[in-house]
Each structure stands twice: as C-alpha cells, then as structure tokens.
C-alpha cells in the first residue's frame, strides 16, 4: 500500500468512526426526547383515577417526610385516590395534625409513626415495630431528604449536617426499601417511589454531598427495578428540579412559585399521575422540559453552570441574612 493509499484508508476509517459516533449521539438524543415526551404526555392525558392505585398495589401507602412539602402533597394526592396512609416524619405534633387533616378531608384511614431518619437503623426499627401488626404496604414513597442549609463549600458544612445528609438521603431510602420489599415480592404487587433530585444529573459544586447522595438514589432505584420488576413490582425514580418548599428557604427567588419552580401541591398532582405509567419522571411537565435541555451540554459544562447557579443562590442567602440582621 502506497503512502497515498494508506492516508486515504485512514481518512475513511476515521470518518466512519465519526459517523458511527454521530449516529449514536443522534439515537440517544431522539430516545431521550421520546422518553421525555412520553413521561410528560401520558400522565397528562391518562390521569390515575380514584381506586386505580388501590386495585393495582393495595390499599395502604407509606410516605416518609410527609408533614411538609412534596411528602405532604404526595400524601394528599394518594388520599384523593382512596389510599390509606402510614405517615412517617420527625415531629409527632405535625404528624397528628396532618393525619387529622387527611382523614377529615378524604375519609381515609391513617397511622402515624414518628421517626427521625438521622438516627439511621434506629428509625427503621421503630417503623418496623409500628408495622408489625400491619397494614401491608402497597406503595412506599421514599421522599424524606436533607439538603444543605444553604450552598456551601464542603469545608464549611458542619460535620453533623454532612453526616445527616448521607444518613437520611442514602440510608433511609435503602433501609425503608429493604423493610417493605420482601412483603411486596411475596404478594407480587407493590410500588416503590424514590424521590431523587435534578442534582443527580452532574456533579454539583456548593451542593456537592447532596448531589452525590442523589446519584446513589438514582443508581439504587434503577438497579432495584432490574432486581424486582420480574415480581410485578413498580420501582419508580422521580427527579424533581427546584420547587417552592421549605427546603429552599435559603433563597427568596426559590420561594416564589412559577412555572419552573412550582409549589408542592402542583408538583404532586402531576407526579402521582405518573405512578404505574413511567419508570422515570421528573414528576412535573415543566421539569421534564428542563431535564431534557439541561442534559444536552457535556457534563463539564453542566458542572460549571451548576456551580455558577449555586454561587448566585449562596449570594441570595447572605443578602437575606444581612437584611434580617438589619431588621432585627
Ligand atoms: N424542594 C426542592 O426543590 C426539591 C428538588 C428536588 C428534590 N427534592 C427532594 O424532595 C424530597 C422532599 O423535599 P421537600 O422540599 O418537600 O422537603 P421539606 O419541605 O423540607 O419537607 C421535609 C419533610 O421531611 C421531614 N423530615 C425532615 N427531616 C427528617 C428526619 N430527619 N426524619 C424524618 N423526617 C424528616 C419533615 O418533617 P419534620 O419537620 O417533622 O421533620 C418534612 O415533613 C427530598 O428528598 C428532596 O431532596 C426537593
């Protein structure tokens, strides 16, 4: 082969590799687009009617972190669809008032179990005891989660706060799943809903450990589905972006409800409709659009953008703090 022929051969060879790569990038983008469209449209046009979830999974749902924000809104939406509720959260008084509210409004049964997930297996033992005499859990919503009190560099975050984030975000979802999944497998029905976060999509400076803990939730959930879907179980992975809840109190911009920062009730109304229909969803249509576009740039660009956004939110926190100090 002459030098000229060899040059031609390598040019064609590299062009072929380039074309194959482009083909896979194109396929991936089309696939992501179709998945996003499906996750947005299907629940919108085919909402979960009352009793559908009860018939499919059983009549009791357990929700962790259910006295505020997303957890409380999930509890309401499930109650609207006729599910009885086991309510698990840290503060007993808040649990009692949430249970009363739901029983009165939706004529469902409730059971409360106060437990603090920052204590790790101790909390899960308390819940295990609380469930010894039933009811069997048909839907588990692993919602409880802890975020930084405001965007910080790792060295600034109090040790206890970091440990709590890991214990709650990683530990609770794992042990709560283990607690109920064997029963679901034996009954051959049940749903596990794991609430992750858009923070799972790339490394996230200034919310580093929170984001890393949500990557765990994502991988745990996806692998769990592979292990258990053969027994008829639904394992759903939910990836919300920013919501207007107490978790984001550090920034006044995130305390203003908008299309892209919905309140928890709007979010859950939509998210519960995705249950049993799609394995992965952001839970809310506008977050689906955000998720699609946010995942197009390469990871290193998204990491930089994420870091910049969090620097802005950190500034919000310090401005708010300064204003409060002046007012006090
Ligand atoms: N808000 C967002 O922008 C957003 C975005 C993406 C993902 N998420 C995820 O969504 C989930 C819910 O977030 P949220 O914004 O709804 O939170 P939230 O408004 O702060 O509510 C937290 C709930 O969890 C309970 N809780 C807190 N610490 C607990 C503990 N150690 N043990 C037991 N219960 C505890 C709280 O009740 P007590 O006060 O009684 O303890 C409350 O009911 C989290 O997993 C979060 O990571 C949120």
Coordinates of C-alpha atoms and ligand atoms in Angstrom, one line a residue:
X1 CA 0.0 0.0 0.0
X2 CA 1.4 3.4 -1.0
X3 CA 1.6 6.3 1.4
X4 CA -1.2 8.0 -0.5
X5 CA -3.4 4.9 -0.3
X6 CA -2.7 4.5 3.4
X7 CA -3.6 8.1 4.0
X8 CA -6.9 7.6 2.1
X9 CA -7.7 4.5 4.1
X10 CA -7.1 6.2 7.5
X11 CA -9.2 9.2 6.4
X12 CA -12.1 6.9 5.5
X13 CA -11.7 4.9 8.7
X14 CA -11.7 8.0 10.9
X15 CA -14.7 9.4 9.0
X16 CA -16.6 6.1 9.6
X17 CA -15.8 6.2 13.3
X18 CA -17.0 9.8 13.4
X19 CA -20.3 8.8 11.6
X20 CA -20.9 5.9 14.0
X21 CA -20.4 8.3 17.0
X22 CA -22.7 10.9 15.5
X23 CA -25.3 8.1 14.8
X24 CA -25.3 7.1 18.5
X25 CA -25.4 10.7 19.7
X26 CA -28.4 11.2 17.4
X27 CA -30.1 8.0 18.6
X28 CA -29.5 8.9 22.2
X29 CA -31.0 12.4 21.7
X30 CA -34.1 11.1 19.9
X31 CA -34.5 8.4 22.6
X32 CA -34.3 11.0 25.4
X33 CA -36.7 13.2 23.6
X34 CA -39.2 10.4 23.1
X35 CA -38.9 9.3 26.7
X36 CA -39.4 12.9 27.9
X37 CA -42.4 13.4 25.6
X38 CA -43.9 10.1 26.9
X39 CA -43.2 10.9 30.5
X40 CA -44.9 14.3 30.1
X41 CA -47.8 13.4 27.9
X42 CA -49.0 10.0 29.1
X43 CA -49.8 11.0 32.7
X44 CA -51.3 14.3 31.4
X45 CA -53.9 12.6 29.2
X46 CA -54.4 9.5 31.3
X47 CA -54.6 10.5 34.9
X48 CA -54.7 7.9 37.7
X49 CA -58.4 7.7 38.5
X50 CA -59.6 7.1 42.1
X51 CA -59.1 3.5 43.2
X52 CA -56.7 2.6 40.3
X53 CA -53.7 2.6 42.6
X54 CA -55.6 0.8 45.4
X55 CA -56.5 -2.0 42.9
X56 CA -53.1 -2.3 41.5
X57 CA -50.9 -2.0 44.6
X58 CA -53.1 -2.5 47.7
X59 CA -54.9 0.0 50.0
X60 CA -52.0 1.4 52.1
X61 CA -49.2 3.8 51.2
X62 CA -46.3 4.8 53.5
X63 CA -44.8 8.2 52.9
X64 CA -41.6 9.4 54.6
X65 CA -41.1 13.1 55.3
X66 CA -44.9 13.7 55.0
X67 CA -45.7 16.7 57.1
X68 CA -44.4 19.3 54.7
X69 CA -43.5 20.0 51.0
X70 CA -43.5 17.2 48.5
X71 CA -44.2 14.4 51.0
X72 CA -47.4 16.1 52.4
X73 CA -48.6 16.8 48.8
X74 CA -48.0 13.2 47.8
X75 CA -50.0 12.1 50.9
X76 CA -52.9 14.3 49.8
X77 CA -52.8 13.1 46.2
X78 CA -52.7 9.4 47.3
X79 CA -55.6 10.1 49.8
X80 CA -57.6 11.7 47.0
X81 CA -57.2 8.4 45.1
X82 CA -58.5 6.4 48.1
X83 CA -55.2 5.2 49.6
X84 CA -55.0 4.8 53.4
X85 CA -51.8 6.3 54.7
X86 CA -48.9 5.4 57.1
X87 CA -47.4 8.8 57.8
X88 CA -43.7 8.9 58.9
X89 CA -41.9 12.0 59.9
X90 CA -39.8 13.5 62.7
X91 CA -42.3 15.7 64.6
X92 CA -45.2 14.0 66.3
X93 CA -47.5 17.1 66.6
X94 CA -47.1 17.8 62.9
X95 CA -47.9 14.1 62.2
X96 CA -51.1 14.3 64.3
X97 CA -52.4 17.4 62.6
X98 CA -51.5 16.1 59.1
X99 CA -53.3 12.8 59.8
X100 CA -56.4 14.6 61.2
X101 CA -56.5 16.9 58.1
X102 CA -56.3 14.0 55.7
X103 CA -58.8 11.8 57.5
X104 CA -61.3 14.6 57.6
X105 CA -60.8 15.8 54.0
X106 CA -60.6 12.5 52.2
X107 CA -62.3 9.9 54.5
X108 CA -59.2 7.7 54.6
X109 CA -57.5 5.8 57.4
X110 CA -54.1 6.9 58.7
X111 CA -51.5 5.6 61.0
X112 CA -48.6 7.8 62.3
X113 CA -45.1 6.7 63.2
X114 CA -42.8 9.4 64.4
X115 CA -39.2 8.6 63.5
X116 CA -36.0 10.6 62.9
X117 CA -34.1 9.2 60.0
X118 CA -30.9 10.9 61.0
X119 CA -30.6 8.2 63.7
X120 CA -30.2 5.6 60.9
X121 CA -31.3 2.0 61.5
X122 CA -32.8 3.0 64.9
X123 CA -35.5 5.0 63.0
X124 CA -36.2 2.0 60.7
X125 CA -36.5 -0.4 63.7
X126 CA -39.2 2.0 65.1
X127 CA -41.1 1.8 61.8
X128 CA -40.7 -1.9 61.6
X129 CA -42.2 -2.2 65.1
X130 CA -45.0 0.1 64.1
X131 CA -45.8 -2.1 61.1
X132 CA -45.6 -5.5 62.9
X133 CA -49.4 -5.9 63.1
X134 CA -49.8 -4.4 59.6
X135 CA -51.0 -2.9 57.4
X136 CA -49.1 -4.4 54.4
X137 CA -47.6 -1.5 52.5
X138 CA -48.7 -1.3 48.8
X139 CA -46.9 1.9 47.9
X140 CA -43.7 3.2 49.6
X141 CA -42.8 6.8 48.8
X142 CA -39.2 7.3 49.9
X143 CA -39.5 11.1 50.0
X144 CA -37.5 12.2 53.0
X145 CA -34.4 14.0 52.1
X146 CA -32.0 16.6 53.5
X147 CA -30.3 19.5 51.6
X148 CA -27.6 21.9 52.7
X149 CA -29.0 24.7 54.8
X150 CA -27.5 27.0 52.0
X151 CA -25.0 26.4 49.2
X152 CA -21.6 25.9 50.8
X153 CA -18.1 24.7 50.1
X154 CA -17.5 21.2 51.6
X155 CA -15.1 22.5 54.3
X156 CA -17.7 25.0 55.6
X157 CA -20.6 22.5 56.0
X158 CA -20.9 21.4 59.7
X159 CA -19.8 17.8 60.1
X160 CA -23.2 16.8 61.6
X161 CA -25.0 18.3 58.6
X162 CA -22.9 16.3 56.1
X163 CA -23.4 13.1 58.1
X164 CA -27.2 13.7 58.3
X165 CA -27.4 14.3 54.6
X166 CA -25.7 11.0 53.9
X167 CA -27.6 9.1 56.6
X168 CA -31.0 10.5 55.5
X169 CA -30.7 10.6 51.7
X170 CA -28.8 7.3 51.3
X171 CA -29.7 5.3 54.5
X172 CA -33.4 5.9 54.7
X173 CA -34.2 5.1 51.1
X174 CA -32.1 1.9 51.3
X175 CA -33.4 0.5 54.6
X176 CA -37.0 1.6 54.1
X177 CA -37.0 -0.3 50.7
X178 CA -35.5 -3.3 52.4
X179 CA -38.2 -3.2 55.1
X180 CA -41.1 -3.5 52.7
X181 CA -39.8 -5.1 49.5
X182 CA -39.9 -8.7 50.7
X183 CA -43.6 -8.4 51.5
X184 CA -44.3 -6.8 48.2
X185 CA -42.4 -9.6 46.4
X186 CA -44.4 -12.3 48.2
X187 CA -47.7 -10.5 47.4
X188 CA -46.4 -9.9 43.9
X189 CA -47.6 -6.4 43.9
X190 CA -46.4 -3.0 45.2
X191 CA -44.7 0.2 44.2
X192 CA -41.6 1.9 45.5
X193 CA -41.2 5.6 44.6
X194 CA -37.8 7.0 45.2
X195 CA -37.6 10.8 45.2
X196 CA -34.2 11.9 43.9
X197 CA -33.4 15.3 42.5
X198 CA -32.2 17.1 39.4
X199 CA -29.0 17.4 41.4
X200 CA -28.2 13.8 40.3
X201 CA -27.6 14.8 36.7
X202 CA -24.0 16.0 37.2
X203 CA -21.5 16.9 39.9
X204 CA -22.9 20.0 41.7
X205 CA -20.4 22.4 43.3
X206 CA -21.7 24.0 46.6
X207 CA -24.3 21.3 46.9
X208 CA -21.7 18.6 46.5
X209 CA -22.7 16.0 49.0
X210 CA -26.4 16.5 48.5
X211 CA -26.0 15.9 44.7
X212 CA -23.7 12.9 45.3
X213 CA -26.3 11.3 47.6
X214 CA -28.9 11.7 44.9
X215 CA -26.7 9.9 42.4
X216 CA -26.9 7.0 44.9
X217 CA -30.7 7.2 44.9
X218 CA -30.7 7.1 41.1
X219 CA -28.5 4.1 40.7
X220 CA -30.1 2.3 43.6
X221 CA -33.5 2.8 42.1
X222 CA -32.5 1.7 38.6
X223 CA -30.8 -1.4 39.8
X224 CA -33.7 -2.2 42.2
X225 CA -36.1 -2.2 39.2
X226 CA -33.9 -4.7 37.4
X227 CA -34.0 -6.9 40.5
X228 CA -37.7 -6.7 41.3
X229 CA -39.8 -5.8 38.2
X230 CA -39.9 -9.6 37.4
X231 CA -42.1 -10.0 40.5
X232 CA -44.6 -7.5 39.2
X233 CA -43.3 -4.6 41.3
X234 CA -43.2 -1.0 40.1
X235 CA -39.9 0.8 41.0
X236 CA -40.1 4.5 40.1
X237 CA -37.4 7.1 40.0
X238 CA -38.5 10.7 40.4
X239 CA -36.1 13.6 39.6
X240 CA -37.7 16.9 40.5
X241 CA -35.9 20.2 39.8
X242 CA -36.4 23.3 42.1
X243 CA -39.7 23.6 44.0
X244 CA -41.0 26.2 46.3
X245 CA -40.7 24.3 49.6
X246 CA -39.1 24.9 53.0
X247 CA -36.0 23.1 51.8
X248 CA -35.1 26.1 49.6
X249 CA -35.7 28.7 52.3
X250 CA -32.1 29.9 51.8
X251 CA -33.1 31.8 48.6
X252 CA -36.1 34.2 48.3
X253 CA -36.0 33.6 44.5
X254 CA -36.9 29.9 45.2
X255 CA -39.7 30.9 47.5
X256 CA -41.6 32.5 44.6
X257 CA -43.9 30.0 42.7
X258 CA -43.6 30.0 39.0
X259 CA -43.9 27.5 36.1
X260 CA -40.4 26.2 36.6
X261 CA -40.5 26.5 40.4
X262 CA -43.9 25.0 41.3
X263 CA -45.4 24.6 44.7
X264 CA -45.5 21.1 46.1
X265 CA -49.3 20.6 45.5
X266 CA -49.0 21.4 41.8
X267 CA -46.0 19.1 41.5
X268 CA -47.6 16.1 43.3
X269 CA -50.9 16.4 41.4
X270 CA -48.9 15.6 38.3
X271 CA -46.3 13.3 39.9
X272 CA -48.8 10.9 41.3
X273 CA -50.4 10.6 37.8
X274 CA -47.0 9.2 36.6
X275 CA -47.1 6.3 39.1
X276 CA -47.5 2.9 37.3
X277 CA -47.1 4.6 33.9
X278 CA -43.5 5.6 33.6
X279 CA -40.4 4.2 35.4
X280 CA -38.6 7.5 35.4
X281 CA -40.1 11.0 35.5
X282 CA -39.2 14.4 36.8
X283 CA -42.7 14.3 38.2
X284 CA -43.8 17.5 36.6
X285 CA -44.1 18.6 33.0
X286 CA -42.0 21.8 33.1
X287 CA -39.3 20.0 34.9
X288 CA -39.4 17.3 32.1
X289 CA -38.6 20.1 29.6
X290 CA -35.8 21.4 31.9
X291 CA -34.4 17.9 32.3
X292 CA -34.2 17.4 28.6
X293 CA -32.4 20.6 27.8
X294 CA -30.3 20.6 30.9
X295 CA -28.8 17.2 29.9
X296 CA -27.7 18.2 26.4
X297 CA -24.4 20.0 27.2
X298 CA -21.4 17.9 28.2
X299 CA -21.1 17.1 32.0
X300 CA -18.2 19.5 32.5
X301 CA -20.2 22.5 31.2
X302 CA -23.2 21.5 33.3
X303 CA -21.0 21.2 36.3
X304 CA -19.7 24.8 35.7
X305 CA -23.2 26.1 35.2
X306 CA -24.5 24.3 38.3
X307 CA -21.7 25.9 40.3
X308 CA -22.5 29.4 39.0
X309 CA -26.2 28.9 39.8
X310 CA -25.3 27.9 43.3
X311 CA -23.0 30.8 43.8
X312 CA -26.0 33.0 42.9
X313 CA -28.2 31.2 45.4
X314 CA -25.4 31.5 48.1
X315 CA -25.4 35.3 47.5
X316 CA -29.2 35.3 47.9
X317 CA -28.7 33.6 51.3
X318 CA -26.2 36.1 52.5
X319 CA -28.3 39.0 51.3
X320 CA -31.3 37.6 53.1
X321 CA -29.3 37.1 56.2
X322 CA -27.9 40.7 56.1
X323 CA -31.4 42.1 55.6
X324 CA -32.7 40.1 58.5
X325 CA -29.9 41.3 60.8
X326 CA -30.6 44.9 59.9
X327 CA -34.3 44.4 60.5
X328 CA -33.6 42.8 63.9
Ligands
LIG1 N1 -37.7 21.2 47.2 C1 -37.0 21.0 46.1 O1 -36.6 21.9 45.4 C2 -36.5 19.6 45.8 C3 -36.0 19.4 44.5 C4 -35.6 18.1 44.1 C5 -35.7 17.1 45.0 N2 -36.3 17.3 46.2 C6 -36.4 16.2 47.2 O2 -37.7 16.0 47.6 C7 -37.8 15.5 48.9 C8 -38.7 16.3 49.7 O3 -38.2 17.7 49.8 P1 -39.1 18.9 50.3 O4 -38.6 20.1 49.6 O5 -40.5 18.5 50.2 O6 -38.7 19.0 51.8 P2 -39.3 19.8 53.0 O7 -40.3 20.7 52.5 O8 -38.1 20.4 53.8 O9 -40.0 18.7 53.9 C9 -39.3 17.8 54.6 C10 -40.2 16.7 55.3 O10 -39.3 15.7 55.8 C11 -39.5 15.6 57.2 N3 -38.1 15.4 57.8 C12 -37.1 16.2 57.7 N4 -36.0 15.7 58.3 C13 -36.4 14.5 58.8 C14 -35.8 13.4 59.5 N5 -34.5 13.5 59.9 N6 -36.5 12.3 59.8 C15 -37.8 12.2 59.4 N7 -38.5 13.2 58.8 C16 -37.8 14.3 58.4 C17 -40.1 17.0 57.6 O11 -40.9 16.8 58.8 P3 -40.4 17.3 60.3 O12 -40.2 18.8 60.1 O13 -41.5 16.9 61.2 O14 -39.2 16.6 60.5 C18 -40.9 17.3 56.5 O15 -42.2 16.6 56.6 C19 -36.3 15.4 49.3 O16 -35.9 14.1 49.1 C20 -35.6 16.4 48.4 O17 -34.3 16.0 48.3 C21 -36.7 18.6 46.6

